Amino acid sequence: MKKITIEDLEYISLGSTILGTGGGGNPYIGKLLAKQAIQAYGDVTLIKAHELDNDALVVPVAAFGAPMILVEKLFSAEEFYNAFDMMENYLGRKIDAVMPVEAGGLNGIIPFAVAAKKRIPIVDADGMGRAFPRLEMTTFTLHGIPASPITQADEKGNRNLYHTIDNTWGETLVGATTIQMGGSCAVTCYSMSGAEVKKSAVHDTISYAKILGESVLNAKKNQLNPISALMQQTQAFKLFSGKISNISMKTEGRWNTGICEIDGLEEDNGSKMEIDFQNEFLIAKKNGEPAAITPDLIVLLDAENAHPITAETIQYGTRVIVIGIKADKQWRTAAGIVLGGPEKFGYTEKFIPIELLNAKQ
Amino acid sequence: MKKITIEDLEYISLGSTILGTGGGGNPYIGKLLAKQAIQAYGDVTLIKAHELDNDALVVPVAAFGAPMILVEKLFSAEEFYNAFDMMENYLGRKIDAVMPVEAGGLNGIIPFAVAAKKRIPIVDADGMGRAFPRLEMTTFTLHGIPASPITQADEKGNRNLYHTIDNTWGETLVGATTIQMGGSCAVTCYSMSGAEVKKSAVHDTISYAKILGESVLNAKKNQLNPISALMQQTQAFKLFSGKISNISMKTEGRWNTGICEIDGLEEDNGSKMEIDFQNEFLIAKKNGEPAAITPDLIVLLDAENAHPITAETIQYGTRVIVIGIKADKQWRTAAGIVLGGPEKFGYTEKFIPIELLNAKQ
């Protein structure tokens, strides 16, 4: 159990962007909302999953939408409170703790606003350990935990409740209305017991995001190399160093897809990297050969300041470092690879762990 | 109060197709479901709105979808029972009577299945007195009655509940998920009190559909002209006689839009009629001049057997008679014309009552 203050949110927000692997929405608005809520209602208590009673009621909350819109459309915290209240009323029982669905991007930080307002703790865990573009792509799904019932609220006041026959239908139906709502909304889903959190979540991901943010920001403060500091913390693989030479991107509904091309510099001079994204970065290829494949994490960092770059903000000419991080072990099981691996996204490549792809020859 | 038997369903089904004005979905499947339910659970009691207690709880049920799909995709009655049960559970109170949302097409007959299964009466009234393509296009809306809460069920088992800020949002959100569900689903909406039914509904529309069906079928049985019999019952205007010479149609999502062209025969020899449809027939023009305009009813009848033809089944070469029927007076108010008139559908024409358009010179 630990207090999370407004200062901590800076670290967590930066760390969440790193875990967002290019997607998950820009956390800037989420950070503002969480800060305002903590100012208004006080610090938030972060608890470990093992501190939960087995029969505690835990409800994950998240922003749902297209990355392009999650950057541009202003959220209000009310949407999240409304979705949360709707779930609490529906379940007919006080919710004991809130949790992120995904630790990456906007959704790593939004739950703090709900925790502050409702004066309940936030669980140091999530269902991805990164960002993924679809509601059903969670370790909760791997454990057979239904996303349903799902509540949904928008800033206009629409509030809906979905009982779907499986988690993929949750994505399909909530996705369809989210587009009509202007491209974003607040959802609660995967309500579960403390016992279920313990067995199904990716653990300690908020703390991990905070450590990543601290490593970058503290290195900068101490005039050390923030990318080296980050790589040390994450045991990351340095995949590429170069300059953005081309970016092709298409936005359709909830999807922001495309390819980012990078021309090598320094030790990668003469080489080329292509990163394919569908909201998140999914495959990085160096000279045509895979260097990292989903569910492993691909992170694009601004070479100047180690700031993670999301897919929708990639700009021609930026100097970048590409790093890769091992996914949580749940994603590396056979079922995890089916749910979050390359074939799920329509690629013909098979998943190969990043440490094998980048083994020293 | 009156018993409705399986035999009555034949008449009501035909009459509903006439009131469907080319849309509303083909009632064939609805008739089968209603028949099966009456066989299983007994005859249905049809009551007048004035027989309702003012505080009775009345819930309209409807099939929701695209006309093309409502013809091809098989419904099961379970969807309707599920949507109905979900509403009853949500409202926490026994529902006293069921009612059609629209008297035209499939939705004029589907509620009989629910009435039989639930052993509750059906109210002889609806929210349109015809068919219209959008959920908010009801006389209930004209009286400020919210469509929300809306329940939705599909044949797969998905069950959702919508609280929308207005009736147009109901159409938007339920429409979006309906497309994902394969193009059709069951809904309940506009739950209201007996007092609200009395003031807001179009009254006696089920009886009216039955009378229309009887006039056609009995005329045929007695070897009389069914079209003349129908026109007498409806005080209809005969708009055109001819042969389908062209049909252009586009199906997209819930919309089946296009233009039906008819070359004149007999007294209309040398003339041409064009009927513009958006699910329902909305404007009929004779030689370029409007002959009938929504919300007035435009009905396309097979000249051979007086069978009403829905837009999605129009075939080149068919001999047809086009008739027009005055809309209920609620649709002819200023607010009614805004909600169901030509400008709502994007036409530049203003509404002119059919009796003025067809006044004897």
XYZ file of C-alpha atoms in Angstrom:
722
model
C 0.000 0.000 0.000
C 1.448 3.305 -1.058
C 0.223 6.856 -1.632
C 0.315 8.215 -5.159
C 0.718 11.972 -5.316
C 0.425 14.477 -8.122
C 4.207 14.349 -8.538
C 4.108 10.604 -9.065
C 1.651 11.087 -11.945
C 4.391 12.695 -14.045
C 6.471 9.564 -13.819
C 3.574 7.177 -14.300
C 2.320 9.139 -17.279
C 5.683 9.011 -19.036
C 6.089 5.334 -18.194
C 2.603 4.580 -19.510
C 3.480 6.222 -22.788
C 6.514 3.960 -23.072
C 4.361 0.894 -22.340
C 1.870 2.239 -24.905
C 4.242 1.029 -27.664
C 3.080 3.800 -29.965
C -0.634 3.453 -29.165
C -2.969 3.610 -26.209
C -3.695 7.278 -26.718
C -1.668 10.206 -25.519
C -1.782 10.357 -21.694
C -1.662 14.160 -21.539
C -5.398 14.675 -21.015
C -5.566 11.691 -18.682
C -2.815 13.170 -16.561
C -4.664 16.484 -16.300
C -7.869 14.753 -15.234
C -6.062 12.589 -12.694
C -4.230 15.615 -11.298
C -7.428 17.601 -10.949
C -9.131 14.708 -9.199
C -6.249 14.233 -6.754
C -6.218 17.972 -6.059
C -9.932 17.874 -5.361
C -10.226 14.589 -3.480
C -6.760 13.772 -2.144
C -3.983 11.305 -2.879
C -4.737 7.826 -4.183
C -3.740 4.579 -2.512
C -1.972 2.083 -4.737
C -2.344 -1.490 -3.507
C -0.849 -4.752 -4.644
C -3.155 -7.492 -5.889
C -2.189 -9.692 -2.940
C -3.566 -7.034 -0.585
C -7.060 -7.540 -2.046
C -9.557 -9.746 -0.251
C -10.384 -12.683 -2.467
C -14.019 -11.592 -2.613
C -13.252 -7.895 -3.154
C -15.003 -6.368 -6.174
C -12.520 -4.818 -8.609
C -13.656 -2.906 -11.719
C -11.272 -1.794 -14.463
C -12.008 1.519 -16.168
C -10.667 2.767 -19.476
C -11.003 5.303 -22.217
C -12.089 3.608 -25.411
C -11.542 5.073 -28.836
C -9.259 5.837 -31.711
C -5.768 7.102 -30.885
C -6.172 10.073 -33.233
C -9.306 11.131 -31.416
C -8.018 10.379 -27.932
C -5.435 13.048 -28.607
C -7.773 15.669 -30.002
C -11.098 15.231 -28.234
C -11.265 16.541 -24.697
C -12.431 14.088 -22.088
C -14.125 15.094 -18.933
C -13.741 13.019 -15.799
C -17.548 12.884 -15.580
C -17.710 10.272 -18.328
C -15.575 7.949 -16.276
C -17.508 8.597 -13.083
C -20.762 7.960 -14.981
C -19.574 4.661 -16.446
C -18.300 3.644 -13.019
C -21.508 4.610 -11.204
C -23.556 2.767 -13.794
C -21.543 -0.399 -13.145
C -21.781 0.013 -9.376
C -25.566 0.457 -9.598
C -25.884 -2.457 -11.952
C -23.826 -4.810 -9.787
C -25.706 -3.558 -6.740
C -22.618 -3.575 -4.588
C -19.911 -1.103 -3.628
C -16.839 -1.449 -5.845
C -13.793 -1.958 -3.639
C -11.008 -0.997 -6.030
C -10.382 0.268 -9.537
C -7.754 -1.047 -11.939
C -6.438 -0.138 -15.409
C -7.452 -2.412 -18.293
C -4.213 -1.466 -20.010
C -1.122 0.033 -18.426
C -0.018 1.601 -21.703
C -0.977 5.086 -22.856
C -3.892 7.123 -21.594
C -5.425 4.150 -19.840
C -2.512 3.744 -17.462
C -3.406 7.049 -15.852
C -7.176 7.607 -16.280
C -8.136 5.187 -13.455
C -6.439 7.498 -10.948
C -9.201 10.063 -11.495
C -11.838 7.482 -10.596
C -9.852 6.205 -7.613
C -9.493 9.754 -6.254
C -13.139 10.709 -6.765
C -14.486 7.458 -5.342
C -11.854 7.343 -2.560
C -11.035 3.740 -3.321
C -7.628 2.207 -3.996
C -6.200 1.432 -7.400
C -4.698 -2.006 -7.953
C -1.093 -2.102 -9.152
C -1.873 -4.390 -12.098
C -3.590 -4.390 -15.474
C -4.768 -6.746 -18.214
C -2.032 -6.106 -20.782
C 1.233 -4.842 -19.318
C 1.339 -2.704 -22.449
C -1.297 -1.253 -24.821
C -3.320 -3.288 -27.295
C -5.973 -1.995 -29.672
C -8.861 -4.354 -28.945
C -10.957 -4.770 -25.809
C -10.608 -8.552 -25.773
C -6.809 -8.524 -25.955
C -6.217 -8.958 -22.254
C -4.714 -11.513 -19.937
C -8.186 -11.508 -18.347
C -9.492 -13.086 -21.568
C -6.706 -15.674 -21.340
C -8.176 -16.657 -17.968
C -11.758 -16.808 -19.234
C -12.893 -13.691 -17.391
C -15.765 -12.031 -19.271
C -15.469 -8.366 -20.246
C -19.267 -8.303 -19.909
C -21.118 -6.562 -18.362
C -19.623 -3.473 -19.964
C -20.804 0.039 -19.168
C -20.182 2.919 -21.541
C -20.638 6.657 -21.058
C -19.940 9.597 -23.309
C -19.565 13.312 -22.619
C -23.059 13.986 -23.949
C -24.738 11.836 -21.314
C -25.450 8.604 -23.214
C -24.956 5.626 -20.894
C -25.183 2.067 -22.128
C -24.805 -1.410 -20.686
C -23.676 -4.379 -22.767
C -24.036 -8.072 -22.027
C -22.030 -9.741 -24.717
C -21.625 -13.428 -25.336
C -17.850 -13.122 -25.452
C -15.132 -10.497 -25.190
C -14.742 -10.130 -28.951
C -18.416 -9.134 -29.194
C -17.693 -6.558 -26.505
C -15.087 -4.986 -28.773
C -17.399 -5.193 -31.797
C -20.470 -3.601 -30.229
C -18.788 -1.030 -28.007
C -16.481 -0.163 -30.905
C -19.449 0.491 -33.191
C -21.170 2.879 -30.798
C -17.909 4.569 -29.845
C -17.442 5.668 -33.438
C -20.968 7.130 -33.426
C -20.237 8.895 -30.146
C -17.526 10.870 -31.909
C -14.717 8.381 -31.482
C -14.236 8.140 -27.744
C -16.037 7.184 -24.564
C -15.447 5.837 -21.079
C -15.963 2.159 -20.324
C -15.871 -0.171 -17.362
C -15.550 -3.883 -18.032
C -14.030 -7.095 -16.728
C -15.440 -6.595 -13.246
C -13.884 -9.362 -11.170
C -13.057 -10.612 -7.718
C -9.809 -10.059 -5.869
C -9.025 -13.733 -6.406
C -9.460 -13.307 -10.151
C -7.178 -10.261 -10.209
C -4.489 -12.261 -8.428
C -4.496 -15.059 -10.960
C -5.209 -13.187 -14.220
C -3.641 -9.705 -14.151
C -0.220 -8.562 -15.230
C 1.133 -7.462 -11.875
C 2.939 -4.329 -10.660
C 2.501 -2.515 -13.956
C 1.713 0.888 -12.433
C 4.863 0.667 -10.312
C 6.740 -0.404 -13.397
C 5.455 2.584 -15.380
C 6.544 4.816 -12.515
C 10.039 3.299 -12.448
C 10.373 3.789 -16.220
C 9.273 7.413 -15.969
C 11.633 8.024 -13.065
C 14.586 6.485 -14.863
C 14.123 8.844 -17.813
C 13.296 12.014 -15.885
C 15.905 11.498 -13.173
C 18.620 10.750 -15.715
C 17.726 13.989 -17.508
C 17.784 15.916 -14.245
C 21.229 14.486 -13.470
C 22.420 15.085 -17.017
C 22.844 11.383 -17.642
C 21.738 9.590 -20.809
C 18.009 8.909 -20.340
C 17.871 6.248 -23.042
C 20.647 4.259 -21.399
C 18.884 4.620 -18.063
C 15.618 3.398 -19.548
C 17.234 0.470 -21.324
C 18.892 -0.616 -18.133
C 15.572 -0.579 -16.234
C 13.688 -2.464 -18.928
C 16.461 -4.833 -20.000
C 15.472 -3.594 -23.432
C 17.041 -4.493 -26.731
C 18.259 -1.595 -28.803
C 16.792 -2.337 -32.210
C 17.718 0.658 -34.320
C 19.035 4.184 -34.454
C 18.037 6.482 -37.275
C 15.898 9.214 -38.742
C 12.230 8.989 -39.790
C 12.365 8.919 -43.596
C 8.727 8.174 -44.418
C 5.414 7.741 -42.689
C 2.249 6.406 -44.296
C -0.855 6.399 -42.129
C -4.540 5.790 -42.565
C -7.211 6.532 -39.993
C -10.491 4.674 -40.216
C -12.957 4.275 -37.377
C -10.984 3.185 -34.325
C -7.940 2.313 -36.394
C -4.816 4.206 -37.095
C -2.716 1.984 -39.337
C 0.413 2.448 -41.372
C 4.133 1.993 -41.758
C 6.915 4.113 -40.335
C 10.230 3.960 -42.205
C 13.534 4.854 -40.577
C 16.891 5.360 -42.274
C 19.779 4.157 -40.164
C 22.397 6.404 -38.605
C 25.515 5.731 -36.536
C 25.973 1.950 -36.184
C 22.883 1.435 -38.366
C 24.127 3.651 -41.166
C 23.082 2.092 -44.481
C 20.351 -0.009 -42.855
C 16.632 0.589 -42.856
C 13.883 -0.180 -40.359
C 10.167 -0.443 -41.084
C 7.674 -0.472 -38.235
C 4.158 -1.638 -39.034
C 1.441 -0.292 -36.743
C -2.245 -0.866 -36.100
C -2.730 1.727 -33.361
C 0.258 0.089 -31.589
C 3.630 -0.773 -33.165
C 3.353 -4.445 -34.038
C 6.306 -5.525 -36.144
C 9.705 -3.888 -36.541
C 11.819 -5.152 -39.443
C 15.459 -4.293 -39.995
C 16.463 -4.651 -43.628
C 13.378 -6.799 -44.161
C 14.053 -9.167 -41.234
C 11.931 -9.061 -38.064
C 13.677 -7.449 -35.104
C 10.652 -7.433 -32.769
C 7.152 -8.885 -33.094
C 3.958 -8.360 -31.081
C 3.211 -9.180 -28.249
C 6.762 -8.036 -27.429
C 6.878 -4.269 -27.008
C 8.302 -1.938 -29.655
C 9.055 1.555 -28.392
C 10.006 4.542 -30.502
C 11.985 7.145 -28.581
C 12.990 10.633 -29.576
C 16.786 10.401 -29.673
C 17.124 13.925 -28.266
C 15.135 13.579 -25.071
C 14.082 9.905 -24.766
C 10.437 10.931 -25.055
C 8.312 8.055 -26.416
C 6.647 8.861 -29.747
C 3.111 7.628 -30.432
C 2.226 6.491 -33.949
C -0.122 9.398 -34.637
C 2.575 11.955 -33.812
C 5.441 10.538 -35.889
C 7.069 13.264 -37.947
C 9.384 13.104 -40.890
C 13.005 13.841 -40.023
C 12.871 13.066 -36.299
C 15.971 11.364 -34.900
C 14.819 8.223 -33.129
C 16.001 5.195 -31.186
C 13.885 2.046 -31.438
C 13.956 -0.311 -28.478
C 12.213 -3.611 -27.842
C 11.034 -5.040 -24.509
C 9.962 -8.583 -23.663
C 6.222 -8.952 -23.187
C 4.863 -10.328 -19.927
C 5.174 -14.108 -19.757
C 1.366 -14.522 -20.061
C 1.583 -13.151 -23.603
C 4.282 -15.637 -24.513
C 2.132 -18.712 -23.878
C 0.478 -20.458 -26.832
C -2.880 -18.854 -25.965
C -1.245 -15.470 -25.432
C 0.373 -15.595 -28.868
C -2.972 -16.497 -30.463
C -4.643 -13.504 -28.782
C -1.890 -10.899 -29.085
C 0.517 -12.307 -31.642
C 1.148 -11.323 -35.244
C -1.443 -13.617 -36.836
C -4.231 -11.997 -34.816
C -3.384 -8.784 -36.673
C -3.329 -10.441 -40.071
C 0.428 -10.809 -40.470
C 1.922 -13.957 -41.897
C 4.953 -13.841 -39.585
C 5.088 -16.172 -36.601
C 5.987 -14.842 -33.193
C 9.649 -15.192 -32.341
C 10.785 -13.881 -28.939
C 12.766 -10.680 -29.143
C 15.743 -12.224 -27.300
C 16.038 -14.840 -30.053
C 15.659 -12.302 -32.834
C 18.378 -10.190 -31.271
C 20.709 -12.871 -29.927
C 24.310 -11.842 -30.275
C 25.762 -13.878 -33.157
C -61.251 -6.061 -25.891
C -61.161 -8.689 -28.566
C -59.472 -12.029 -29.188
C -56.993 -12.245 -32.063
C -56.733 -15.703 -33.585
C -54.328 -17.255 -36.022
C -56.799 -16.529 -38.831
C -56.802 -12.834 -37.962
C -53.033 -12.753 -38.384
C -53.400 -13.301 -42.135
C -55.453 -10.124 -42.445
C -53.274 -8.097 -40.070
C -50.131 -9.225 -41.818
C -51.392 -8.135 -45.229
C -52.698 -4.851 -43.825
C -49.354 -4.196 -42.116
C -47.573 -4.643 -45.417
C -49.859 -2.031 -46.978
C -49.144 0.365 -44.086
C -45.448 -0.437 -44.526
C -45.436 1.829 -47.616
C -42.710 -0.256 -49.208
C -40.605 -0.612 -46.063
C -40.921 -1.964 -42.547
C -39.591 -5.348 -43.525
C -41.525 -8.226 -44.978
C -44.012 -9.566 -42.404
C -43.747 -13.168 -43.536
C -41.337 -14.294 -40.809
C -43.145 -12.191 -38.225
C -46.397 -13.888 -39.104
C -44.827 -17.324 -38.683
C -43.440 -16.424 -35.281
C -46.740 -14.914 -34.136
C -48.650 -17.960 -35.352
C -46.328 -20.358 -33.567
C -46.615 -18.354 -30.365
C -50.430 -18.275 -30.524
C -50.470 -22.009 -31.209
C -48.250 -22.600 -28.217
C -49.701 -20.110 -25.744
C -53.229 -19.294 -26.934
C -55.049 -16.382 -28.561
C -54.016 -12.807 -27.874
C -56.269 -10.121 -26.413
C -56.342 -6.865 -28.358
C -57.343 -3.909 -26.186
C -58.046 -0.286 -26.976
C -55.838 2.384 -25.430
C -58.800 3.710 -23.434
C -59.077 0.306 -21.728
C -55.608 0.775 -20.181
C -55.268 2.006 -16.619
C -53.526 5.344 -16.649
C -50.659 3.902 -14.627
C -50.416 0.665 -16.623
C -46.920 -0.087 -17.939
C -46.866 -0.502 -21.729
C -43.728 -1.520 -23.625
C -43.447 -1.439 -27.427
C -41.370 -4.154 -29.077
C -39.956 -4.165 -32.583
C -37.562 -5.789 -34.970
C -34.807 -3.363 -35.871
C -32.715 -3.645 -38.992
C -32.300 -3.196 -42.688
C -35.256 -4.238 -44.891
C -33.037 -6.382 -47.092
C -31.847 -8.312 -44.071
C -35.233 -8.488 -42.378
C -36.334 -10.490 -45.400
C -33.384 -12.839 -45.546
C -32.224 -13.374 -41.985
C -34.324 -15.694 -39.878
C -35.557 -14.289 -36.612
C -36.344 -16.431 -33.644
C -38.989 -15.355 -31.157
C -36.401 -15.777 -28.399
C -34.729 -12.502 -29.342
C -37.948 -10.647 -28.687
C -38.616 -12.461 -25.428
C -35.046 -11.710 -24.322
C -35.321 -8.000 -25.112
C -38.681 -7.905 -23.364
C -37.470 -9.762 -20.262
C -34.448 -7.506 -20.061
C -36.728 -4.459 -20.012
C -39.058 -6.013 -17.444
C -36.101 -6.832 -15.190
C -34.634 -3.409 -15.648
C -37.868 -1.586 -14.889
C -38.411 -3.924 -11.932
C -42.103 -4.172 -12.581
C -44.427 -6.448 -14.517
C -45.213 -5.074 -17.969
C -48.997 -4.879 -18.396
C -49.278 -4.723 -22.184
C -47.208 -4.774 -25.324
C -47.635 -2.462 -28.336
C -46.129 -2.106 -31.813
C -43.717 0.779 -32.380
C -44.800 0.820 -36.017
C -47.935 -0.688 -37.497
C -46.326 -1.033 -40.915
C -44.457 -4.105 -42.127
C -42.946 -6.784 -39.915
C -43.364 -4.697 -36.804
C -47.122 -4.671 -37.027
C -47.177 -8.383 -36.343
C -44.092 -9.263 -34.264
C -45.594 -7.958 -30.983
C -48.252 -10.680 -31.142
C -45.571 -13.282 -30.437
C -44.567 -11.452 -27.263
C -48.179 -10.894 -26.210
C -48.938 -14.611 -26.607
C -45.838 -15.806 -24.794
C -46.203 -13.337 -21.940
C -50.002 -13.752 -21.797
C -50.521 -10.005 -21.769
C -52.739 -7.939 -24.066
C -51.552 -5.984 -27.084
C -52.672 -2.369 -27.427
C -54.486 -1.461 -30.640
C -52.210 1.484 -31.410
C -48.660 2.298 -32.500
C -46.236 5.180 -32.821
C -46.415 5.723 -36.592
C -49.635 4.498 -38.203
C -47.314 3.420 -41.010
C -43.621 2.438 -41.274
C -40.722 4.848 -40.969
C -37.034 4.009 -41.152
C -35.714 5.651 -38.008
C -36.361 4.838 -34.370
C -37.081 8.443 -33.415
C -39.721 8.942 -36.119
C -42.718 8.321 -33.885
C -45.672 10.234 -32.571
C -44.229 9.305 -29.169
C -41.292 11.597 -29.955
C -43.770 14.327 -30.896
C -45.120 14.040 -27.342
C -41.686 14.133 -25.720
C -41.729 10.482 -24.676
C -38.183 9.111 -24.500
C -37.290 5.983 -26.472
C -34.748 5.349 -23.705
C -34.255 2.989 -21.941
C -33.873 0.739 -24.959
C -33.129 -2.974 -24.694
C -31.638 -4.906 -27.580
C -31.174 -8.630 -28.093
C -29.800 -10.653 -30.963
C -30.076 -14.315 -31.876
C -26.560 -14.972 -30.630
C -27.382 -13.962 -27.066
C -25.980 -10.426 -26.880
C -28.258 -8.227 -24.743
C -27.699 -4.516 -24.338
C -29.375 -1.629 -22.572
C -29.149 1.948 -23.830
C -29.840 5.162 -21.968
C -29.668 7.801 -24.633
C -29.995 11.541 -24.196
C -32.621 11.747 -26.923
C -34.447 9.516 -29.382
C -32.141 10.354 -32.276
C -29.202 9.039 -30.263
C -31.239 5.881 -29.739
C -31.398 5.398 -33.495
C -27.699 6.223 -33.900
C -26.338 3.868 -31.258
C -28.752 0.967 -31.673
C -28.373 1.314 -35.448
C -24.582 1.028 -35.178
C -24.656 -2.170 -33.129
C -27.471 -3.662 -35.204
C -25.238 -3.559 -38.267
C -22.520 -5.371 -36.325
C -25.049 -7.953 -35.150
C -25.574 -8.927 -38.777
C -28.224 -6.373 -39.634
C -31.136 -7.210 -37.366
C -32.084 -7.489 -33.726
C -35.041 -7.202 -31.356
C -35.620 -4.019 -29.384
C -37.953 -2.697 -26.754
C -38.183 1.056 -26.284
C -40.571 3.895 -25.464
C -41.830 2.199 -22.318
C -44.700 4.405 -21.151
C -47.787 4.639 -18.991
C -51.341 3.967 -20.123
C -51.993 7.717 -19.883
C -49.081 8.381 -22.254
C -50.324 5.807 -24.757
C -53.734 7.494 -24.768
C -52.337 10.909 -25.625
C -49.402 10.039 -27.888
C -50.159 6.939 -29.963
C -51.783 6.593 -33.355
C -54.909 4.715 -32.351
C -56.654 1.619 -33.705
C -53.896 0.833 -36.172
C -53.957 -2.943 -35.652
C -57.704 -2.983 -36.294
C -57.098 -0.785 -39.299
C -54.471 -3.175 -40.686
C -56.937 -6.027 -40.166
C -59.678 -4.167 -42.035
C -57.320 -3.444 -44.936
C -56.272 -7.079 -45.125
C -59.876 -8.241 -44.956
C -60.981 -5.881 -47.695
C -58.371 -7.279 -50.091
C -58.686 -10.954 -49.184
C -62.477 -10.965 -48.986
C -62.800 -9.151 -52.308
C -60.570 -11.766 -53.887
C -62.582 -14.573 -52.304
C -65.759 -13.026 -53.701
C -64.155 -12.379 -57.087
C -64.484 -8.634 -56.644
C -61.760 -6.128 -57.492
C -59.456 -6.093 -54.425
C -57.846 -2.784 -55.344
C -61.198 -1.038 -55.516
C -62.162 -2.602 -52.198
C -58.926 -1.423 -50.600
C -59.254 2.086 -51.996
C -62.751 2.384 -50.639
C -61.628 1.331 -47.146
C -58.663 3.702 -47.087
C -60.218 6.607 -48.970
C -57.033 6.341 -50.980
C -56.045 8.401 -53.987
C -55.159 6.432 -57.061
C -51.879 7.966 -58.132
C -50.763 5.903 -61.091
C -51.201 2.780 -63.134
C -48.306 1.304 -65.072
C -45.416 -1.109 -65.421
C -42.073 -1.045 -63.591
C -39.596 0.188 -66.194
C -36.495 0.690 -64.067
C -35.309 0.161 -60.525
C -32.090 1.505 -59.068
C -31.320 0.481 -55.536
C -28.409 0.718 -53.131
C -28.141 -1.121 -49.828
C -25.819 0.274 -47.213
C -25.986 -0.525 -43.510
C -29.603 -0.131 -42.460
C -30.521 1.703 -45.644
C -32.103 0.522 -48.794
C -32.385 3.557 -51.040
C -33.210 4.139 -54.666
C -35.692 5.146 -57.298
C -38.429 3.065 -58.865
C -39.578 4.180 -62.322
C -42.970 3.259 -63.731
C -44.172 3.728 -67.296
C -47.875 4.597 -67.484
C -50.576 2.339 -68.879
C -54.307 2.765 -69.401
C -55.321 6.285 -68.323
C -51.672 7.013 -67.543
C -50.395 5.914 -70.933
C -47.582 8.268 -71.980
C -46.950 9.422 -68.412
C -44.185 8.382 -66.062
C -43.967 8.010 -62.298
C -40.820 8.007 -60.193
C -40.939 6.866 -56.587
C -38.006 7.750 -54.388
C -37.420 5.462 -51.432
C -35.254 5.346 -48.340
C -36.445 2.004 -46.948
C -40.009 3.399 -47.276
C -41.495 5.116 -50.352
C -41.135 8.809 -49.621
C -41.978 10.842 -52.716
C -43.980 9.840 -55.784
C -43.694 12.178 -58.774
C -45.841 11.999 -61.855
C -44.172 13.558 -64.879
C -41.834 15.361 -62.490
C -44.575 16.797 -60.271
C -45.177 15.470 -56.733
C -48.264 13.291 -56.412
C -47.643 12.181 -52.812
C -45.060 13.207 -50.220
C -44.042 11.693 -46.866
C -45.523 11.511 -44.204
C -48.517 10.651 -46.421
C -48.450 6.972 -47.360
C -47.392 5.755 -50.795
C -48.401 2.160 -51.529
C -47.283 0.089 -54.501
C -49.722 -2.697 -55.348
C -49.341 -5.570 -57.746
C -52.074 -4.850 -60.316
C -52.840 -8.556 -60.651
C -53.632 -9.434 -57.061
C -53.486 -6.196 -55.034
C -50.548 -7.530 -53.081
C -48.416 -4.673 -51.682
C -44.850 -4.646 -53.034
C -41.974 -3.729 -50.736
C -39.086 -1.709 -52.135
C -36.543 -4.527 -51.889
C -38.764 -6.876 -53.940
C -39.602 -4.549 -56.836
C -39.059 -6.301 -60.154
C -38.755 -4.962 -63.643
C -41.879 -5.449 -65.728
C -44.401 -5.861 -62.907
C -47.820 -4.279 -63.550
C -48.548 -1.992 -60.629
C -51.075 0.445 -59.214
C -49.760 3.223 -56.988
C -52.107 4.571 -54.340
C -51.676 7.271 -51.726
C -53.243 7.473 -48.253
C -53.462 10.443 -45.889
C -51.115 10.169 -42.927
C -52.501 10.321 -39.396
C -53.282 13.883 -38.351
C -50.392 13.888 -35.859
C -47.963 13.690 -38.775
C -49.600 16.639 -40.465
C -48.841 19.094 -37.659
C -45.837 21.421 -38.006
C -43.816 19.222 -35.633
C -44.972 16.064 -37.413
C -43.794 17.421 -40.758
C -40.403 18.334 -39.299
C -39.984 14.784 -37.940
C -41.458 12.766 -40.808
C -41.651 15.186 -43.723
C -39.532 15.401 -46.859
C -36.856 17.721 -45.492
C -36.009 15.230 -42.725
C -34.991 12.866 -45.524
C -32.925 15.451 -47.340
C -35.427 16.399 -50.053
C -35.926 19.993 -51.077
C -39.668 19.564 -51.593
C -42.059 20.900 -48.979
C -44.868 18.719 -47.686
C -48.159 19.249 -49.500
C -51.129 17.132 -48.388
C -52.051 14.427 -50.841
C -55.622 15.707 -51.132
C -54.299 19.043 -52.391
C -51.832 17.453 -54.764
C -54.609 15.310 -56.191
C -57.541 17.735 -56.061
C -59.781 17.316 -59.050
C -59.097 20.265 -61.326
